[in-house]
XYZ file of N, CA and C in Angstrom:
435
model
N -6.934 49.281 -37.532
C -6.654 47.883 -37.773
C -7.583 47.050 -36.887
N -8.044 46.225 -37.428
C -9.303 44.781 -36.744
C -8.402 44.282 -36.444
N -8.856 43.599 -34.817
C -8.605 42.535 -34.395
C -9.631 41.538 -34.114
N -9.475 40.054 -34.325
C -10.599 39.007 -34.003
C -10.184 38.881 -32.599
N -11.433 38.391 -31.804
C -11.194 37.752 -30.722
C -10.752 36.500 -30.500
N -9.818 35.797 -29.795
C -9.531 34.315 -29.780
C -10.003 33.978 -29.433
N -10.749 32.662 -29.527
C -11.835 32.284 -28.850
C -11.419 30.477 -28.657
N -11.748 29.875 -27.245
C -11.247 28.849 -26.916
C -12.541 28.113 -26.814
N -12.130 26.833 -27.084
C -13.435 26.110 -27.840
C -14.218 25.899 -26.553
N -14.021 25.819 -25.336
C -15.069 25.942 -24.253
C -16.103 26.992 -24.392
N -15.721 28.165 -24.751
C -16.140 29.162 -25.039
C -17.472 28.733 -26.091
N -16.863 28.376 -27.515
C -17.506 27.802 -28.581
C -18.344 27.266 -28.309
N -18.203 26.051 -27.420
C -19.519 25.171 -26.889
C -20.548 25.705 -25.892
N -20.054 26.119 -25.489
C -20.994 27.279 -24.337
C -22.075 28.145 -25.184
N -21.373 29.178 -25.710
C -22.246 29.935 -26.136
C -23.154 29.565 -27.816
N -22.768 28.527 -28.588
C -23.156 27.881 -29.276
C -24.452 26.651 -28.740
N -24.150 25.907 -27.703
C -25.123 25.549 -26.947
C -26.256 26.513 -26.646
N -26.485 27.621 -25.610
C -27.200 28.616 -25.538
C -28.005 28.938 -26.573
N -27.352 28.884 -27.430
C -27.808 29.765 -28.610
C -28.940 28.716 -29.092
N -28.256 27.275 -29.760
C -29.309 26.561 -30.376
C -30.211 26.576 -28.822
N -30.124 26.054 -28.117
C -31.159 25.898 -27.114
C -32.050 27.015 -27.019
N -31.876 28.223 -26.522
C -32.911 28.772 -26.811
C -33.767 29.562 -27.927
N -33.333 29.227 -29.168
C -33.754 29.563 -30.570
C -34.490 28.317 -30.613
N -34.133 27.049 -30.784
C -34.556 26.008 -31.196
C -35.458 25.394 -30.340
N -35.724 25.126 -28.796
C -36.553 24.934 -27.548
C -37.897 25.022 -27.736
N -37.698 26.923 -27.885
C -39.515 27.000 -28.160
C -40.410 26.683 -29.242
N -39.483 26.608 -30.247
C -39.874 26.245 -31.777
C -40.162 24.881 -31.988
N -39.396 24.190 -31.587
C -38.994 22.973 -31.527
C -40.243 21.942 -30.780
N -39.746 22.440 -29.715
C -40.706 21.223 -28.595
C -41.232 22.413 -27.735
N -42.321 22.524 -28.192
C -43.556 23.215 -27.717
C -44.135 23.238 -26.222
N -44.007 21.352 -26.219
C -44.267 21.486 -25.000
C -43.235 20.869 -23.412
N -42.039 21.454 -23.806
C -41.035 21.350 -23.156
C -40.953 22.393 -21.891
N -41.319 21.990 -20.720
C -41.239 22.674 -19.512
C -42.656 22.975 -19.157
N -43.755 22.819 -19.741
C -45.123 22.814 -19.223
C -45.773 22.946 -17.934
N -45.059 21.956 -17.816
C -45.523 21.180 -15.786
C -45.034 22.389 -15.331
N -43.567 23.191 -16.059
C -43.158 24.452 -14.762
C -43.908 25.716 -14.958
N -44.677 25.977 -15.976
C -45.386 27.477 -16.408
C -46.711 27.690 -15.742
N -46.787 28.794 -15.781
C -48.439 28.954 -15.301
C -49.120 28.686 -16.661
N -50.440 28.818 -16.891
C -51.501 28.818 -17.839
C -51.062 29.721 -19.058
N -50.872 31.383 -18.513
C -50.531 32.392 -20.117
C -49.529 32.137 -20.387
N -48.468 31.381 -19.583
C -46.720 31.744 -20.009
C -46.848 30.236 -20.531
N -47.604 29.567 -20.535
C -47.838 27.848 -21.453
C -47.927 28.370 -23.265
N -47.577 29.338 -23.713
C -48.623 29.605 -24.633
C -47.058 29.943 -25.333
N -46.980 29.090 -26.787
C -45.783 29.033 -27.302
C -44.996 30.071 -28.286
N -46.155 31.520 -28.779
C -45.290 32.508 -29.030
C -44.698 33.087 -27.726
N -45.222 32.424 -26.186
C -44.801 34.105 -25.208
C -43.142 33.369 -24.992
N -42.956 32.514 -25.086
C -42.066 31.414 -25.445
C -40.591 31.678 -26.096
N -41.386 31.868 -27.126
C -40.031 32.244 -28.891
C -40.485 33.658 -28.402
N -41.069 34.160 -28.401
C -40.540 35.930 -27.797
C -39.860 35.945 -26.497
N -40.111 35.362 -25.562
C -38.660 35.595 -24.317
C -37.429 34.928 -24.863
N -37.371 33.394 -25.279
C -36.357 32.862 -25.438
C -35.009 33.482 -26.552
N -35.856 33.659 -27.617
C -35.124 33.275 -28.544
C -34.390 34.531 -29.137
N -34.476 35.796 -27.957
C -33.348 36.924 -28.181
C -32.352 36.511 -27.352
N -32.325 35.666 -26.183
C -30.939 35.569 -25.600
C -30.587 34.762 -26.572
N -31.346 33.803 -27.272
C -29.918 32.707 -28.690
C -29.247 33.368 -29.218
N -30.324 34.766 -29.744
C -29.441 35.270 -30.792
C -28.553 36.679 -30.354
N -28.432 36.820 -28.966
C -27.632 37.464 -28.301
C -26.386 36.922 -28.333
N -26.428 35.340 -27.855
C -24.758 34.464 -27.920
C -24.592 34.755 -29.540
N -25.203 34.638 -30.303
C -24.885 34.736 -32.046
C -23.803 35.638 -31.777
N -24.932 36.654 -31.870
C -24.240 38.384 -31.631
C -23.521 38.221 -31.258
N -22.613 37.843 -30.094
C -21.179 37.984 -29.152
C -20.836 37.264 -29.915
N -20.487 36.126 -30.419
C -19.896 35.344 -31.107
C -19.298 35.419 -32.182
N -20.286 36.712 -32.694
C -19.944 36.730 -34.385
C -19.192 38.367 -34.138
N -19.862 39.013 -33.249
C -19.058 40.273 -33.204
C -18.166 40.912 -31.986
N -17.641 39.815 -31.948
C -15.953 40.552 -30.734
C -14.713 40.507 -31.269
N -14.920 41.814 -31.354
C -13.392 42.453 -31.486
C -12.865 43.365 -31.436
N -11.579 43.897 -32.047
C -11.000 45.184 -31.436
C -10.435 45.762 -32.310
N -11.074 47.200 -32.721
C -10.514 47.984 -34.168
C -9.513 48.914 -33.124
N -7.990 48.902 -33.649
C -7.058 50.473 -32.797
C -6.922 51.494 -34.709
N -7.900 52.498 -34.541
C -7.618 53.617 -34.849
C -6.601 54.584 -34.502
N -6.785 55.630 -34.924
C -5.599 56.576 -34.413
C -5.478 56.891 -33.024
N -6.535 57.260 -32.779
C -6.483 57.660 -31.003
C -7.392 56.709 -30.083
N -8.256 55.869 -30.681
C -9.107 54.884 -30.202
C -9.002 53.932 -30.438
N -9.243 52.965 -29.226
C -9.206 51.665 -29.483
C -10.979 51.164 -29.155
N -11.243 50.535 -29.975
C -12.941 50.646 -30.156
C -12.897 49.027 -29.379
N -13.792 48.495 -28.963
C -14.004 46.980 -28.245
C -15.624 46.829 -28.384
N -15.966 46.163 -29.388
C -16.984 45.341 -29.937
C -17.714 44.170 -29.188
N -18.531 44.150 -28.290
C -18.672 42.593 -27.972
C -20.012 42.436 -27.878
N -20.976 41.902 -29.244
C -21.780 41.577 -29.459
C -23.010 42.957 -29.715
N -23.882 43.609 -29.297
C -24.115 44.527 -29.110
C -23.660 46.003 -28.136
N -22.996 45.301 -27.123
C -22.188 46.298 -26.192
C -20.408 46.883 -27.102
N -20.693 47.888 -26.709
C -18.894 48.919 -27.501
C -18.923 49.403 -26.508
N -17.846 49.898 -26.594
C -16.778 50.425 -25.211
C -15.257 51.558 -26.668
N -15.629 52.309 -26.225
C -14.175 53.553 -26.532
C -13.196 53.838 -25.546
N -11.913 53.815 -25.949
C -11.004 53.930 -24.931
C -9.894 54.498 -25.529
N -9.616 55.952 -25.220
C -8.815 56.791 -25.796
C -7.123 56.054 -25.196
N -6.455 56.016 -26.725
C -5.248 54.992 -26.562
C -4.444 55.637 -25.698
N -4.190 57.137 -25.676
C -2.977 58.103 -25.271
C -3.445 58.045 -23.517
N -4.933 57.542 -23.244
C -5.073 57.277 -21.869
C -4.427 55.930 -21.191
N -4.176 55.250 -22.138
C -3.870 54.026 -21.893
C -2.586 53.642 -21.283
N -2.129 53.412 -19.629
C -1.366 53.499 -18.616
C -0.065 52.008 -19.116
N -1.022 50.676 -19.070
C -0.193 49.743 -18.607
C -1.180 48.536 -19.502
N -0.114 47.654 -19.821
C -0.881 46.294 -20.471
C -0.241 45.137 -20.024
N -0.678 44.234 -19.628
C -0.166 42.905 -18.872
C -0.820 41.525 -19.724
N -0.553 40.526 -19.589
C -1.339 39.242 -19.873
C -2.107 38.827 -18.585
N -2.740 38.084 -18.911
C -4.098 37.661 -17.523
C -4.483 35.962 -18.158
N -4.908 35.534 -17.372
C -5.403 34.273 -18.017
C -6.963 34.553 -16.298
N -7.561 35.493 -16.618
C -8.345 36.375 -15.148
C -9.610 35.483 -16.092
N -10.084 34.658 -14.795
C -11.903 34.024 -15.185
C -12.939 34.686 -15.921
N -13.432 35.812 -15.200
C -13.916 36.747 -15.378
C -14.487 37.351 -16.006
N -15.225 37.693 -16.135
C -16.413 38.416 -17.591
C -15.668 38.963 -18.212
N -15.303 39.680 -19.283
C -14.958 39.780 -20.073
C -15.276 40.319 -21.427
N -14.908 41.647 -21.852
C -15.737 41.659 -23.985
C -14.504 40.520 -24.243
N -14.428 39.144 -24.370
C -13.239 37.859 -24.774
C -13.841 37.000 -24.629
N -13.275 36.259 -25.864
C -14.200 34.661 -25.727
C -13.258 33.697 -25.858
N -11.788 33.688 -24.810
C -10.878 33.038 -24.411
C -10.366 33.673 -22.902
N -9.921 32.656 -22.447
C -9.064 32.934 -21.091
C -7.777 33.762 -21.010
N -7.033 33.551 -22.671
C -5.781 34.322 -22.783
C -6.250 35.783 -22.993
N -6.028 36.036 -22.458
C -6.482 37.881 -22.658
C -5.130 38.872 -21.999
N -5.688 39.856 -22.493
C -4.496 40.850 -22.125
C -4.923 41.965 -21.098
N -4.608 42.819 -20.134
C -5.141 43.326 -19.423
C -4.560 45.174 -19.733
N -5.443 45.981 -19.960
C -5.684 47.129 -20.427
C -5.925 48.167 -18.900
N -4.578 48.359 -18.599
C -5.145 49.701 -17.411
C -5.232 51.040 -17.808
N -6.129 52.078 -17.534
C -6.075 53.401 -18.651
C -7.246 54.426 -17.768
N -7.265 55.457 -18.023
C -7.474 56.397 -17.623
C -7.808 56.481 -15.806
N -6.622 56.682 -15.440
C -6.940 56.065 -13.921
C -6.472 54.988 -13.048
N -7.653 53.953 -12.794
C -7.756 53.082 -12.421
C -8.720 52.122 -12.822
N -9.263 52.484 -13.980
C -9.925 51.552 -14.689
C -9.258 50.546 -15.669
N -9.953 49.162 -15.475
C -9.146 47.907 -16.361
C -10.263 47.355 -16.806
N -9.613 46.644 -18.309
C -10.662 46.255 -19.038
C -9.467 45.031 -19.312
N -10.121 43.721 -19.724
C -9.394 42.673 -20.321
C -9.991 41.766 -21.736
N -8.786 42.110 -22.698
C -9.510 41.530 -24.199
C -8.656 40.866 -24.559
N -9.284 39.549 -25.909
C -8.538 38.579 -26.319
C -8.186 38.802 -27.671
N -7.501 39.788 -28.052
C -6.988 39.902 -29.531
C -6.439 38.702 -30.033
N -6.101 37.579 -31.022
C -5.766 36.341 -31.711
C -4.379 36.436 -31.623
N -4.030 37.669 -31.768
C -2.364 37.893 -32.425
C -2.250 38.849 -31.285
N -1.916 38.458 -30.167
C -1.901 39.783 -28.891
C -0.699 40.618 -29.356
N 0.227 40.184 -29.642
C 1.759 40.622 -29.936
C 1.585 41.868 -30.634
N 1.091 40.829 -32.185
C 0.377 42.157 -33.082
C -0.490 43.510 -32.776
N -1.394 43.247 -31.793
C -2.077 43.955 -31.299
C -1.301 45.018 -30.565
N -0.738 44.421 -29.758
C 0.336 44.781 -28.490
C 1.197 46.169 -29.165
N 2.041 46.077 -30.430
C 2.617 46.821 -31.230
C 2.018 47.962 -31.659
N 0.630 47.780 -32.259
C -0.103 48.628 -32.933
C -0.508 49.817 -31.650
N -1.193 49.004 -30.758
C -1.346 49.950 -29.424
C 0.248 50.551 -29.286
N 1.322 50.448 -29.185
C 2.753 50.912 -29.203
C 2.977 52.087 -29.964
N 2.698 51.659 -31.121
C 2.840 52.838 -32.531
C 2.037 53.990 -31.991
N 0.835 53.730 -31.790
C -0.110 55.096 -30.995
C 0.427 55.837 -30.208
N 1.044 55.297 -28.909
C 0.973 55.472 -27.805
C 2.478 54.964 -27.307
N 3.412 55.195 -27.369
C 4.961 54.965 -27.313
C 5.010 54.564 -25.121
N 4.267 55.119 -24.809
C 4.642 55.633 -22.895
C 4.027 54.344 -22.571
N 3.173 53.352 -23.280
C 2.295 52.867 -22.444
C 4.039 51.472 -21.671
N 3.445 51.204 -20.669
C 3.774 49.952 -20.296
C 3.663 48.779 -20.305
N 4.566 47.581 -20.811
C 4.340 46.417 -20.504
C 4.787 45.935 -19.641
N 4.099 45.035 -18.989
C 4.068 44.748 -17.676
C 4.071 42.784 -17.533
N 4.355 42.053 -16.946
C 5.068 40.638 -17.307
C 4.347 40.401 -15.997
């Protein structure tokens, strides 16, 4: 089962900003930042070749975070980076509203402790829903308040 990421419109503007800015910058206005470059890095493909993979990096995160729970895996999508996390490892789950980097493109997130002492924190839309499905897998895990 897919889950979308929730995503809080700070988020939206952030990485939507980024994005047009550096896709659109070098293309755009050519000679925007001049005075700061040396002579070869003045030169407006070296430009749209550095810039304009981090734009379409925010794309990427934007368009692809989320969280498929399979049978024994819970897969975590965030932009080009995945992460596997065997469910039956999976210790304890809490809510967080934690700053923090994040595969989430909201503050409400849920916090995932599992094999160990490792924690990961994601923003499923429907945490509840989510919350259950991880349940059905995995009956032992804990919720934690």
């Amino acid at each position: 089962m897919y889950f979308k990421s929730k995503r809080d419109p700070w988020m939206t503007v952030l990485l939507w900003a980024f994005a047009i800015a550096f896709i659109s910058f070098p293309i755009f206005f050519p000679k925007f930042g001049v005075w700061m470059t040396p002579g070869f890095l003045d030169q407006q493909w070296i430009k749209i070749a550095a810039l304009s993979p981090i734009g379409f990096l925010c794309l990427w995160i934007w368009f692809e975070t989320g969280y498929t729970v399979n049978e024994n895996v819970l897969k975590i999508n965030y932009g080009p980076f995945k992460k596997l996390i065997n469910i039956q490892q999976i210790k304890s789950i809490r809510e967080t509203k934690n700053p923090f980097t994040d595969p989430a493109l909201s503050m409400d997130k849920i916090e995932i402790n599992y094999s160990g002492f490792k924690t990961i924190a994601i923003s499923p839309e429907n945490k509840n829903v989510f919350i259950r499905e991880l349940m059905r897998h995995h009956p032992e895990i804990q919720i934690k308040s």
